[in-house]
Short mmCIF file of C-alpha atoms in Angstrom, two decimals:
data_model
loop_
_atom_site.label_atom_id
_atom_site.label_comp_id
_atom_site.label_asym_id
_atom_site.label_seq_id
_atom_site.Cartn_x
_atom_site.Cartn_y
_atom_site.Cartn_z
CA UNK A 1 0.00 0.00 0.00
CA UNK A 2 1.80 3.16 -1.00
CA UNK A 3 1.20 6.69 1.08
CA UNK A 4 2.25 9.64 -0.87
CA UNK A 5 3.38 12.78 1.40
CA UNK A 6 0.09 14.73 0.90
CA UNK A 7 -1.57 11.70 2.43
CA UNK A 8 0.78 11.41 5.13
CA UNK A 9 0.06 15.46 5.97
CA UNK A 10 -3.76 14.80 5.34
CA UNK A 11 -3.64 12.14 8.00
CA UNK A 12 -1.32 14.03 10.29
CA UNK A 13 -4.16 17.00 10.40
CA UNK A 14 -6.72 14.69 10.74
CA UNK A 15 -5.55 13.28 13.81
CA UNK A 16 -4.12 16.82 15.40
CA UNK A 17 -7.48 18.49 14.34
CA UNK A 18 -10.37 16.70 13.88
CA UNK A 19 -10.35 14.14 16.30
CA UNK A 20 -9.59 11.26 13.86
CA UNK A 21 -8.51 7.82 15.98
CA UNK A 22 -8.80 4.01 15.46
CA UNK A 23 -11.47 3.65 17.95
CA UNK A 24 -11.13 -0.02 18.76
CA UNK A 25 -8.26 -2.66 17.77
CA UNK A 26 -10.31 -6.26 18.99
CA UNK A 27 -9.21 -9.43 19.37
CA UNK A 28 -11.56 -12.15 18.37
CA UNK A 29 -11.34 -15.76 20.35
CA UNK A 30 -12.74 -18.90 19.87
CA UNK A 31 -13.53 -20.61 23.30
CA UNK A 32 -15.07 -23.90 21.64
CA UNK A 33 -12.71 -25.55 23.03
CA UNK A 34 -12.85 -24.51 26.34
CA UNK A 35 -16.12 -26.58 27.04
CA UNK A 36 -16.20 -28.92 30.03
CA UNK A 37 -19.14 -30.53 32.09
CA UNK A 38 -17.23 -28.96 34.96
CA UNK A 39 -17.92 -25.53 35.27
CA UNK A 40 -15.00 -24.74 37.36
CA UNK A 41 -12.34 -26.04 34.77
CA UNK A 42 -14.26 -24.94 32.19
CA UNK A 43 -13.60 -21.80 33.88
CA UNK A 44 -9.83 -22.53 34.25
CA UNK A 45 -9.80 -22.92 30.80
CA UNK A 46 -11.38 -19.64 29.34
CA UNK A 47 -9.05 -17.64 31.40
CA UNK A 48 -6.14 -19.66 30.88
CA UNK A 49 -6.80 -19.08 26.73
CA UNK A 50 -7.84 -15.31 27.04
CA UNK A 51 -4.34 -14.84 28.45
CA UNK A 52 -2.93 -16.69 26.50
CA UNK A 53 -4.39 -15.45 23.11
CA UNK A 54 -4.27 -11.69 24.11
CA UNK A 55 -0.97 -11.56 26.37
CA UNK A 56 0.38 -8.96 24.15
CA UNK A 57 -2.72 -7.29 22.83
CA UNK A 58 -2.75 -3.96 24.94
CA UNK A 59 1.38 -3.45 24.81
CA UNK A 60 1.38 -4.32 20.37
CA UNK A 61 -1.69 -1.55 20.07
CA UNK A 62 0.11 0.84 22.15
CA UNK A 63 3.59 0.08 20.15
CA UNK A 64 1.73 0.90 17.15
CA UNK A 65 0.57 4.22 18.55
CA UNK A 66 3.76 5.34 19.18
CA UNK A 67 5.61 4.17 15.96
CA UNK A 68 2.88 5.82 13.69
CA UNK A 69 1.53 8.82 15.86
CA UNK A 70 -2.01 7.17 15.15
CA UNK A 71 -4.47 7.11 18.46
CA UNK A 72 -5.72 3.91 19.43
CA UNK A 73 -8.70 4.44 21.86
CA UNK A 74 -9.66 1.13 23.14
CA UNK A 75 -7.76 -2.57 22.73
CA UNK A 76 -10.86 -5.15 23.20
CA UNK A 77 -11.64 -8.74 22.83
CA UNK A 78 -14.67 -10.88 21.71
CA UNK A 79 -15.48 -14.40 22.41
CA UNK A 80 -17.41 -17.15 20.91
CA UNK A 81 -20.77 -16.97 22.47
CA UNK A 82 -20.50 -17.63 26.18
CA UNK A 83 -23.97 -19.68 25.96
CA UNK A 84 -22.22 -22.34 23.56
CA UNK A 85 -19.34 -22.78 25.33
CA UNK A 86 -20.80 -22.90 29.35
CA UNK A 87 -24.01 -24.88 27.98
CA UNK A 88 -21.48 -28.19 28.14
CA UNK A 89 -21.41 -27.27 31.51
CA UNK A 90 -23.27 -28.82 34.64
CA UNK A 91 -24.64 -25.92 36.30
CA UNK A 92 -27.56 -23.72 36.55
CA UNK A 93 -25.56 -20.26 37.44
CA UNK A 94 -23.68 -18.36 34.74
CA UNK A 95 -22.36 -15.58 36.19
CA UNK A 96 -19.01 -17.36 37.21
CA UNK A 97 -18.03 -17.39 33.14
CA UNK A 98 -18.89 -13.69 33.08
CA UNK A 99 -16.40 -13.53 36.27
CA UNK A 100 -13.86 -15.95 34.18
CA UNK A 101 -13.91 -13.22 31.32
CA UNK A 102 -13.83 -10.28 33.72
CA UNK A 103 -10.69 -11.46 35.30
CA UNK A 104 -8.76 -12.32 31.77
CA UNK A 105 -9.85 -9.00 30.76
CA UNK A 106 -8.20 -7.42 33.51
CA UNK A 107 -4.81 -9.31 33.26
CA UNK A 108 -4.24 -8.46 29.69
CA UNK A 109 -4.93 -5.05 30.44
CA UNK A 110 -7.95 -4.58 28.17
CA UNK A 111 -11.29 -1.88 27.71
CA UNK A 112 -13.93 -4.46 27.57
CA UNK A 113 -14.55 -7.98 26.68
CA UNK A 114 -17.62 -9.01 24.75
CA UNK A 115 -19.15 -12.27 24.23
CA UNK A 116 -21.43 -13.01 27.01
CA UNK A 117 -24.24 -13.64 24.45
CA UNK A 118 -26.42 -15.81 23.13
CA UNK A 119 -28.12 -16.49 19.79
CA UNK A 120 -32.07 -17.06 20.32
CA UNK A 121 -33.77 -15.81 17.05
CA UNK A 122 -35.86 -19.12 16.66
CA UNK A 123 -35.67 -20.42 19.83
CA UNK A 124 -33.65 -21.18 23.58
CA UNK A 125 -31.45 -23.95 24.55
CA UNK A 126 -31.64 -24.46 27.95
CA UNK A 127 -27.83 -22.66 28.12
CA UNK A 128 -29.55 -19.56 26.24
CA UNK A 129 -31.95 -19.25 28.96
CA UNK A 130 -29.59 -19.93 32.11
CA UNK A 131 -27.04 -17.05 30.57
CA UNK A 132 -30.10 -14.65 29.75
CA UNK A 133 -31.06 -14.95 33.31
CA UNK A 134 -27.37 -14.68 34.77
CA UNK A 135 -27.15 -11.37 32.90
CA UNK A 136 -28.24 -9.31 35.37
CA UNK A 137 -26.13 -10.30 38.09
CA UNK A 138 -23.25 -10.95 35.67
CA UNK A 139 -23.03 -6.87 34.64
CA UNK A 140 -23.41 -6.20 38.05
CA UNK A 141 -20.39 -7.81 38.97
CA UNK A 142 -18.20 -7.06 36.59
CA UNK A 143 -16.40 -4.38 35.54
CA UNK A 144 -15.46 -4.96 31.73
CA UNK A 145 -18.09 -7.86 30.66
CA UNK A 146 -20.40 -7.02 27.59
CA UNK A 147 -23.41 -9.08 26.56
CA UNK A 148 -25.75 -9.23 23.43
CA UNK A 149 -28.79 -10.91 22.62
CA UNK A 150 -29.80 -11.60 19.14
CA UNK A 151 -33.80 -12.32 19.35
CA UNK A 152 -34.64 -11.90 15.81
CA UNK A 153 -32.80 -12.15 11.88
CA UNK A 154 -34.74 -11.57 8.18
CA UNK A 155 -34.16 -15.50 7.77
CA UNK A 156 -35.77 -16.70 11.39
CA UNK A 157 -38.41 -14.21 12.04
CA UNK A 158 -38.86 -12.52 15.46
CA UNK A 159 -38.60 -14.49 18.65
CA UNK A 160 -41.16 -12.76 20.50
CA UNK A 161 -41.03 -15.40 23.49
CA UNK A 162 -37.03 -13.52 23.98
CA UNK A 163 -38.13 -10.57 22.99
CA UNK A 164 -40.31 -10.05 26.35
CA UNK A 165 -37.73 -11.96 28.02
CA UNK A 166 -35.12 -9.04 27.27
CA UNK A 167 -37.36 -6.31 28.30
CA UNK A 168 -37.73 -7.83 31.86
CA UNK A 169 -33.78 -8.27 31.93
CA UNK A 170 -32.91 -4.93 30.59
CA UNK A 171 -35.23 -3.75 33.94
CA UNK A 172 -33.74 -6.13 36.07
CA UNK A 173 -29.95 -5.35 35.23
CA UNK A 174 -30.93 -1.28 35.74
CA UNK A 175 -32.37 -2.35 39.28
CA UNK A 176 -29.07 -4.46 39.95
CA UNK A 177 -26.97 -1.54 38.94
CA UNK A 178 -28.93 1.06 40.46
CA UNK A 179 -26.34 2.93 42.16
CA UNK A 180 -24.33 3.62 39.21
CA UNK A 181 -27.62 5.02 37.13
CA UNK A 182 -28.56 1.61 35.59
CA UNK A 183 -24.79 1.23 33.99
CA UNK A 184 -25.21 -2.53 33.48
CA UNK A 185 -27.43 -1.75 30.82
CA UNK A 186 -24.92 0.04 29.11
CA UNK A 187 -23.08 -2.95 28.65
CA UNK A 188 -26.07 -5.25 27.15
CA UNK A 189 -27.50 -5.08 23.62
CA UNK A 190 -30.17 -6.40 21.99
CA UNK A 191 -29.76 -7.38 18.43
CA UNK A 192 -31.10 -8.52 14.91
CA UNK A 193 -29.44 -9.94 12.32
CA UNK A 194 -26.30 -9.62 14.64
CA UNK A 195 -22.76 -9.91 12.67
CA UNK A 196 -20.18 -12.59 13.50
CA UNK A 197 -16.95 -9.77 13.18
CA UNK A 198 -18.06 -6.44 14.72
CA UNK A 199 -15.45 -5.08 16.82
CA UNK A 200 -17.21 -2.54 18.76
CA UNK A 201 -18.84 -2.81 22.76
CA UNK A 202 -21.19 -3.89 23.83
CA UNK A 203 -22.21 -5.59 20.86
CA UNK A 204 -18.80 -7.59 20.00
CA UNK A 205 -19.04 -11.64 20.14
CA UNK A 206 -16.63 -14.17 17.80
CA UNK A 207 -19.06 -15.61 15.72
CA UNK A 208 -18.18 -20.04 15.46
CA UNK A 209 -18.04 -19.13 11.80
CA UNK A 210 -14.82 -17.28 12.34
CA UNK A 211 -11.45 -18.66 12.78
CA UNK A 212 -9.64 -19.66 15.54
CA UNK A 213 -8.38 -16.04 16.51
CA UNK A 214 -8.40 -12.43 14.11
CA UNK A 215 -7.79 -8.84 14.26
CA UNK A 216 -10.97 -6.87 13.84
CA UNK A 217 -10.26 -2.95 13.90
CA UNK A 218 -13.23 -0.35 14.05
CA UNK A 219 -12.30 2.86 12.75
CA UNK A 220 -14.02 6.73 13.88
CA UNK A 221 -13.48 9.52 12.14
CA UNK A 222 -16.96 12.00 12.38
CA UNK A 223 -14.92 15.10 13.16
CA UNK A 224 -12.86 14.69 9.68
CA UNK A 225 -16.14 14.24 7.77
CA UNK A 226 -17.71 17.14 9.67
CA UNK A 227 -14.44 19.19 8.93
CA UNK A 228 -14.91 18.11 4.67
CA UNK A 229 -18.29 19.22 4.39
CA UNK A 230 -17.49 22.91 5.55
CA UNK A 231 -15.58 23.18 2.68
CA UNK A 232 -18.83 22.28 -0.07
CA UNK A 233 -20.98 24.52 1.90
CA UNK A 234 -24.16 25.33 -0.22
CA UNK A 235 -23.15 22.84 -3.05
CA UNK A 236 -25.44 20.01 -4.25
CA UNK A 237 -25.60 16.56 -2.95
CA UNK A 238 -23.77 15.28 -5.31
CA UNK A 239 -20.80 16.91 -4.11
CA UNK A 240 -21.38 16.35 -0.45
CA UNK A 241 -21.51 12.71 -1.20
CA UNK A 242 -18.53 12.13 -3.08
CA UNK A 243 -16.74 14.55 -0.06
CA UNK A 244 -17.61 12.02 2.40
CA UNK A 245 -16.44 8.97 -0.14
CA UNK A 246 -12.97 10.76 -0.43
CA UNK A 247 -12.77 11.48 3.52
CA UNK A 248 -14.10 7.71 3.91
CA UNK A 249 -11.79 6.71 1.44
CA UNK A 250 -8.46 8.27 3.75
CA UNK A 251 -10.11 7.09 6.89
CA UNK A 252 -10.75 3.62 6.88
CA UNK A 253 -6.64 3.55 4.56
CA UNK A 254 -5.37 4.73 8.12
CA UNK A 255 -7.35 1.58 10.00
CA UNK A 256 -6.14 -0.73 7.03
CA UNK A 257 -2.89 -0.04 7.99
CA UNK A 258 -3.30 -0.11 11.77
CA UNK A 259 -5.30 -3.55 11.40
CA UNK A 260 -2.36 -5.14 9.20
CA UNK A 261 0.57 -3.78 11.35
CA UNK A 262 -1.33 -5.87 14.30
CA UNK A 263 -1.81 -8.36 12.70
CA UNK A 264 1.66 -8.73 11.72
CA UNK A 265 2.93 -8.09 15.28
CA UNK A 266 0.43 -10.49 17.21
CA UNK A 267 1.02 -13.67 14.14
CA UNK A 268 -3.27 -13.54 14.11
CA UNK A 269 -5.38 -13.21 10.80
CA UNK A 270 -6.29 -9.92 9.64
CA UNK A 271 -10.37 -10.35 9.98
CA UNK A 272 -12.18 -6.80 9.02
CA UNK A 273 -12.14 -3.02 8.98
CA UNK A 274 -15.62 -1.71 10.35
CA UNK A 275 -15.81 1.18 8.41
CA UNK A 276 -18.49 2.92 11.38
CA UNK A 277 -18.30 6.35 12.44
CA UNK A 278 -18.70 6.17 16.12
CA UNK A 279 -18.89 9.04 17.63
CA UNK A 280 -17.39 10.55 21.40
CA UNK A 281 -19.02 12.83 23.99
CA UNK A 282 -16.12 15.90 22.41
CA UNK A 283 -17.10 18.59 20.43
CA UNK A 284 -16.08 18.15 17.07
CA UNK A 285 -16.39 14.81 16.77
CA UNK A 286 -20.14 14.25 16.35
CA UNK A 287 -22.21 12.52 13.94
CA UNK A 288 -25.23 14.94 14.44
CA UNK A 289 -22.85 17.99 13.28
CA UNK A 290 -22.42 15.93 10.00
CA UNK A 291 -26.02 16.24 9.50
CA UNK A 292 -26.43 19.51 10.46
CA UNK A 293 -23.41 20.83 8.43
CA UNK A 294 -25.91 19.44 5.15
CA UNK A 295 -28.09 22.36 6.44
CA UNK A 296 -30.66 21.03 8.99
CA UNK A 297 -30.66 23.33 11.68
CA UNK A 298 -31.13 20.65 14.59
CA UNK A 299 -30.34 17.11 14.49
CA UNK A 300 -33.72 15.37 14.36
CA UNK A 301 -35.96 18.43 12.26
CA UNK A 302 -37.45 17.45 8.85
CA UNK A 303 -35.01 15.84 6.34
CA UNK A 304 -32.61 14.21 9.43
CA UNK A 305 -33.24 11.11 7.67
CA UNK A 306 -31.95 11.69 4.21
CA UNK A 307 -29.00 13.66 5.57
CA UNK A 308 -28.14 10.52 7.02
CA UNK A 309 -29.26 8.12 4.84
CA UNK A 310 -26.99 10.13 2.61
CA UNK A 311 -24.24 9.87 5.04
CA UNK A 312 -24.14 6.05 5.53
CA UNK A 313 -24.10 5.22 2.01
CA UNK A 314 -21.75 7.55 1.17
CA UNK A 315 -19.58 6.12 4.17
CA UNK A 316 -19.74 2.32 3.04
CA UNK A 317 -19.26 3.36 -0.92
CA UNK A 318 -15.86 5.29 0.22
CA UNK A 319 -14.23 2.88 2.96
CA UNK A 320 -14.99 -0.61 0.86
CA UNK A 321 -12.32 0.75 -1.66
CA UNK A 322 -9.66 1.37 0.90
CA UNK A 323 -9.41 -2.21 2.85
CA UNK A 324 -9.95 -5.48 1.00
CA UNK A 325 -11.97 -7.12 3.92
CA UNK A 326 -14.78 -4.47 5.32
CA UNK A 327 -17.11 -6.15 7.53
CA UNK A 328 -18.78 -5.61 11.38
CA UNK A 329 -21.61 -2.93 10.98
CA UNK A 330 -19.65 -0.37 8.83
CA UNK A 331 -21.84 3.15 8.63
CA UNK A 332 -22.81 5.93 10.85
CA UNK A 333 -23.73 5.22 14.48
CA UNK A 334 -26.27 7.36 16.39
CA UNK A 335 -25.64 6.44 20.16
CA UNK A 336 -27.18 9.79 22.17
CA UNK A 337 -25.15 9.90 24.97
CA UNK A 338 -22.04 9.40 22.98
CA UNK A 339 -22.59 12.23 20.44
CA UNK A 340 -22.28 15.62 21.36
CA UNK A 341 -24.60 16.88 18.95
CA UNK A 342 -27.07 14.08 19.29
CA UNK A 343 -26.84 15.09 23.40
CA UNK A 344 -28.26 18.81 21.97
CA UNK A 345 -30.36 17.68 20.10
CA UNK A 346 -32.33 15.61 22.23
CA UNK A 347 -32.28 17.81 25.47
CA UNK A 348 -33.75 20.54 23.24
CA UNK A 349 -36.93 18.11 22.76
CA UNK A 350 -36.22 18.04 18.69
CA UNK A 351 -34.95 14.41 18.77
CA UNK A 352 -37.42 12.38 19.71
CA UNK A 353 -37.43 8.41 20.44
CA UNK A 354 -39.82 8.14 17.08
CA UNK A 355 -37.30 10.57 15.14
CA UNK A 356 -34.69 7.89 16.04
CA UNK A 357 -36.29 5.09 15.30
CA UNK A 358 -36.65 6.44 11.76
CA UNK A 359 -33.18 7.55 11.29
CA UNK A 360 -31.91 3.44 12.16
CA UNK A 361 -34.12 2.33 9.13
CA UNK A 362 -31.19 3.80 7.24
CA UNK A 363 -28.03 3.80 9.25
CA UNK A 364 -25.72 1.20 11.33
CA UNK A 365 -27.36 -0.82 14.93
CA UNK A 366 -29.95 1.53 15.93
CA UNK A 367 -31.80 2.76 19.11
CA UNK A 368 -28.18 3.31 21.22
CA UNK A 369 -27.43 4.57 24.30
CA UNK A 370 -30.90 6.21 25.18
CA UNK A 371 -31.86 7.32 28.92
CA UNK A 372 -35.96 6.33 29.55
CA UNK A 373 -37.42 6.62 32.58
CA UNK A 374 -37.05 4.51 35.14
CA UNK A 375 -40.39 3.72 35.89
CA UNK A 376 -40.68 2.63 31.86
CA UNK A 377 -42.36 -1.06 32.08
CA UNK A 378 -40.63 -3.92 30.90
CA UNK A 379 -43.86 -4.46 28.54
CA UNK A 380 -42.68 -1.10 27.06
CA UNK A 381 -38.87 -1.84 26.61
CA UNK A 382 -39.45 -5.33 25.16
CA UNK A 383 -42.12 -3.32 22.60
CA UNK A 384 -39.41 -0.90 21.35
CA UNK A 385 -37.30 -4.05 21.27
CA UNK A 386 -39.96 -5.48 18.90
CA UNK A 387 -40.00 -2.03 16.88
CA UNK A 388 -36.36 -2.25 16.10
CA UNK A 389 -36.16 -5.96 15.15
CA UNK A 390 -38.77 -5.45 12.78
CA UNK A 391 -36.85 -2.81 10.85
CA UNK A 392 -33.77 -4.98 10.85
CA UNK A 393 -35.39 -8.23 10.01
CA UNK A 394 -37.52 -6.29 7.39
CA UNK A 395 -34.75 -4.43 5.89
CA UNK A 396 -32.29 -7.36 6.15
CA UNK A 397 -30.00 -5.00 8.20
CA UNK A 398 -28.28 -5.20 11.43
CA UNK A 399 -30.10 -3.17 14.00
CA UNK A 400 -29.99 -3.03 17.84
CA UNK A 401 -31.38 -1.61 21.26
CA UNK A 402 -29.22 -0.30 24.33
CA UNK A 403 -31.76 1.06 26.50
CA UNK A 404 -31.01 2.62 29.65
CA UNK A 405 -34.02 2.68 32.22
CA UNK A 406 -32.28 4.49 34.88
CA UNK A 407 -33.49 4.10 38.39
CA UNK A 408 -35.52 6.92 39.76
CA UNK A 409 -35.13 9.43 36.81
CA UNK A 410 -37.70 11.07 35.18
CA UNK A 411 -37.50 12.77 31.49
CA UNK A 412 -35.25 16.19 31.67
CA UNK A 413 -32.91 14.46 33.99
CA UNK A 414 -29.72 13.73 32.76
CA UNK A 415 -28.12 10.43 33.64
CA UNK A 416 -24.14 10.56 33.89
CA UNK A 417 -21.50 7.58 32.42
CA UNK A 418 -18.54 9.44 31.72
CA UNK A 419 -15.64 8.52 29.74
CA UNK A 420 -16.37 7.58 25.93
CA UNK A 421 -20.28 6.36 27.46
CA UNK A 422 -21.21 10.28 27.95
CA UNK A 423 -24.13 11.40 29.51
CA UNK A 424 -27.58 10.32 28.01
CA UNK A 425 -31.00 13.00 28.40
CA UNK A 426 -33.30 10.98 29.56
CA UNK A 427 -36.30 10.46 26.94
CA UNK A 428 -39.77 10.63 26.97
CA UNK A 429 -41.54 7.45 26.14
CA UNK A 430 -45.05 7.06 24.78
CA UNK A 431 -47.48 6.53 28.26
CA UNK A 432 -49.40 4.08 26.39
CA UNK A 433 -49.40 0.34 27.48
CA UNK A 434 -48.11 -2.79 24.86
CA UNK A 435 -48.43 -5.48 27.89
CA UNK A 436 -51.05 -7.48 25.86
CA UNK A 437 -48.36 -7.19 22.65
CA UNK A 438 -46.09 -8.32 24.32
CA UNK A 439 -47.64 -10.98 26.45
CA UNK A 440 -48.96 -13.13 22.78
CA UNK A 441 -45.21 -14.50 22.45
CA UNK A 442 -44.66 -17.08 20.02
CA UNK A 443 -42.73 -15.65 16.71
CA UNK A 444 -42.91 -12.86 14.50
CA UNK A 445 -42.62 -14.91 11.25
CA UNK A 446 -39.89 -14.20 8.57
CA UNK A 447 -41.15 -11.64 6.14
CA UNK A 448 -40.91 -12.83 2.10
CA UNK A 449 -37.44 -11.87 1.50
CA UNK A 450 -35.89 -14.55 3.79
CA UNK A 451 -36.69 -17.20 1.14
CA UNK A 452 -33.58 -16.55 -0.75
CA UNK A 453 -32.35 -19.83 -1.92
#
């Protein structure tokens, strides 16, 4: 891959000035392996391969960062499914594998560590349902644990029967982690049509299609796109969309690089760029300034959705010419209390929970990081749940809820995470009840264009 000089300035300003970073270097794990009717040396062995795997993880990232001046925000690792691999396993509690991952996580030095998950779209093993119902307690617990749930996919139809289910453990793990403003639930996502290769928390689990271990690197970059556009101000959308290919283009060239140097350095398979632009709590380096540099005047008024429907494209068109393997969730994220702008927006009242919902019909994961009340029902949570796997299953995309019903807040409050989690508004709801919804169970059926074959 050859880097002229104006390329290497380019990148220089981008990082200096417009908060451009790789956001997440992760290390993907297969545990298969690791299975054992005893739970305790099942145990012994997750930890003992975590370490093993990802010994030199944090130290080749931060080597890298050094060498080639290129921020590196977060070194993570994903695991196979924690469900498959502790459902060999002779016990009803699952909280001691979140515990096993916890402690790995913390002697290789890591952000987070994703993977306790579990795959119900068409149904439960009993191992889905004993490590939906350790979730709870095992975000309570830990410090670095993330967990997904993927109740739904365009080829299986909705699981409706997990779709309640997930509504009455989001509730429960906000309860469990009251005194930290419901900060479990930060770390648990709901998915459909989850990916086997995304890289980025709390979403991130090593799908047993992948190989044995890989590299996964999610790149950021909103700031630099933001910075682009004020150069086409007033021109057509033509323009404005080949700017953001170009910017793409040099952005997701930088994480190429990144993901190959580790690679090299840690003798693991390259896996994928996700081409995503995640966002941060700083100013400058918001996804809702994107939009609002295309002339809306507040993130969430009329025409939100094509800005960013414009956006994502635009995005995924650019970066899949820079890397050769593109994969995770690769577009625009729209997590509230990560995005500066999307923060605004929403405590002026002008981004709404509906206005969101309509914006993930065309962009990456969905309905992400939002504050509700914390008297919301767990009827109500599993029935925006249900909203937001029907778009994904419908639209054969990837979408997701991380829903934050923090303990005694009402909407205007403003619940506080810190670090790259931000602080979320919290949102109004609608008052009205979806118990009986929620309550028929059974499955949402797969809509016509599953039958692909």
């Amino acid at each position: 891959m050859m880097i002229n000089q104006n390329e290497i300035l380019q990148t220089i300003e981008m990082i200096d000035e417009q908060h451009l970073d790789i956001r997440t270097i992760t290390m993907g794990i297969s545990l298969l392996d690791c299975c054992d009717s005893d739970p305790r040396r099942a145990c012994e062995k997750i930890y003992d391969k975590i370490c093993r795997k990802a010994q030199n993880l944090v130290s080749a990232g931060q080597d890298i960062e050094h060498e080639f001046g290129i921020p590196i925000v977060n070194k993570r690792i994903s695991v196979t499914p924690m469900a498959l691999v502790a459902g060999a396993s002779e016990t009803e509690d699952y909280v001691p594998f979140a515990e096993a991952m916890d402690k790995a996580a913390k002697t290789c030095g890591v952000d987070f560590i994703g993977g306790f998950s579990a795959l119900v779209q068409k149904g439960f093993t009993p191992g889905d349902e004993r490590l939906i119902a350790s979730i709870p307690e095992a975000l309570a617990v830990t410090d670095f644990v993330c967990s997904s749930v993927n109740v739904g996919s365009t080829r299986a139809g909705i699981n409706m029967n997990a779709v309640k289910r997930m509504g009455e453990i989001i509730k429960a793990t906000a309860q469990r982690t009251r005194d930290r403003n419901g900060f479990g639930c930060a770390k648990l996502v709901v998915f459909c049509n989850a990916v086997e290769d995304n890289p980025f928390m709390a979403g991130a689990f090593h799908g047993v299609g992948e190989a044995e271990c890989v590299i996964n690197v999610g790149v950021s970059g909103p700031g630099v796109v933001h910075h682009a556009l004020q150069d086409v101000k007033g021109q057509p959308f033509d323009v404005v969309a080949e700017t953001v290919k170009k910017t793409a283009f040099r952005i997701t060239r930088m994480g190429q690089l990144v993901a190959r140097e580790a690679s090299a350095r840690l003798k693991v398979p390259f896996g994928i760029v996700d081409l995503s632009l995640a966002p941060t709590p700083a100013i400058g380096d918001s996804v809702a300034r994107i939009l609002e540099e295309m002339g809306l005047e507040v993130c969430g008024t009329h025409g939100t959705t094509a800005a960013l429907a414009l956006l994502n494209d635009a995005v995924k068109k650019g970066g899949v010419m820079a890397s050769n393997h593109v994969g995770g969730l690769s577009g625009a994220f729209i997590p509230v209390s990560e995005d500066e702008g999307m923060i605004a927006a929403a405590s002026s009242g002008v981004l709404t929970l509906d206005k969101l919902e309509a914006m993930t019909c065309v962009c990456s994961v969905g309905l992400d990081m939002i504050a509700v009340p914390g008297d919301t029902s767990a009827a109500t949570l599993s029935a925006i749940i249900a909203d937001e796997a029907a778009i994904g299953m419908v639209n054969s995309k990837t979408t997701a809820v991380r829903l934050i019903p923090a303990p005694g807040t009402q909407v205007g409050d403003t619940v506080e995470f810190g670090g790259l989690l931000g602080s979320a508004p919290v949102m109004p709801i609608h008052p009205e009840s979806a118990q009986l919804f929620v309550d028929r169970g059974g499955r949402i059926p797969a809509p016509m264009q599953s039958l692909k074959n």
